[in-house]
């Protein structure tokens, strides 16, 4: 049974910036510190007049993505359950 059958637009209202650091081994045997900045958005969306927030684990390119809109797929029985990933159709398989 498909759970996420409702759709709504979600708007990025906050973007969390964090820097990840790690040491990488170089070909010459030395190590180099590598820094990577990651941006994680929090989206806001409304279903049946009620507003919800969703903290995404999918990165965006930067702070300039604030206000970005994406489609959210939610469970009509539990609108607080939402995902950015388009649900796949169920696959019926097996050998008869």
XYZ file of C-alpha atoms in Angstrom:
96
model
C 0.000 0.000 0.000
C 1.340 3.431 -0.916
C 1.606 5.745 2.044
C 2.813 9.056 0.585
C -0.041 9.863 -1.806
C -0.606 13.538 -0.968
C 1.507 16.336 -2.445
C 2.190 19.900 -1.334
C 4.784 22.581 -1.965
C 7.457 23.009 0.698
C 9.443 26.231 1.094
C 12.978 26.417 2.552
C 12.690 28.691 5.589
C 16.045 27.925 7.234
C 19.369 26.534 6.018
C 21.815 25.045 8.503
C 25.470 25.388 7.526
C 28.057 22.986 8.914
C 31.678 22.286 8.066
C 32.971 18.731 7.996
C 36.722 18.175 8.334
C 38.723 15.049 7.625
C 42.304 14.104 6.910
C 43.027 12.541 3.519
C 46.050 10.430 2.704
C 47.992 11.815 -0.266
C 49.910 9.751 -2.838
C 53.249 11.022 -1.464
C 52.394 9.660 2.012
C 51.491 12.998 3.581
C 48.064 13.925 4.884
C 45.957 16.918 3.931
C 43.045 18.383 5.867
C 39.935 18.523 3.699
C 37.034 20.811 4.599
C 33.572 20.459 3.137
C 30.676 22.810 3.826
C 27.236 21.200 3.931
C 23.904 23.041 3.783
C 20.776 21.311 5.127
C 17.402 23.014 4.630
C 14.367 23.097 6.871
C 11.142 23.329 4.905
C 7.747 24.638 5.909
C 4.523 23.381 4.348
C 0.784 23.569 4.963
C -1.786 20.754 4.773
C -5.475 21.342 5.567
C -4.683 24.753 7.070
C -2.057 23.440 9.490
C 1.617 24.405 9.056
C 4.418 21.871 9.553
C 8.216 21.935 9.428
C 10.471 19.294 7.925
C 14.257 19.141 8.493
C 15.743 17.644 5.347
C 18.811 15.426 5.135
C 19.281 16.266 1.449
C 21.860 18.982 0.947
C 21.363 22.134 -1.091
C 24.048 24.209 -2.804
C 24.127 27.076 -0.328
C 22.371 29.753 1.713
C 21.049 31.311 -1.499
C 18.589 28.386 -1.670
C 16.555 30.029 1.122
C 13.009 30.402 -0.212
C 13.466 27.501 -2.613
C 10.307 25.482 -3.217
C 10.152 21.731 -3.740
C 7.334 19.199 -3.932
C 6.710 17.215 -0.762
C 4.947 13.842 -0.699
C 3.008 13.197 2.511
C 0.810 10.584 4.146
C -2.780 11.966 4.087
C -3.529 10.218 7.386
C -0.374 11.709 8.980
C 0.576 14.987 7.224
C 3.560 15.350 9.571
C 5.154 12.440 7.663
C 6.610 13.914 4.488
C 9.453 13.204 2.073
C 11.146 14.957 -0.842
C 11.585 11.681 -2.679
C 8.860 10.807 -5.137
C 7.332 7.529 -3.957
C 7.816 4.580 -6.237
C 4.894 2.545 -7.409
C 4.680 -0.796 -5.629
C 6.223 -3.623 -7.566
C 4.226 -6.810 -7.583
C 6.465 -9.718 -8.274
C 6.909 -13.341 -7.712
C 6.659 -16.576 -9.544
C 3.247 -18.054 -10.064
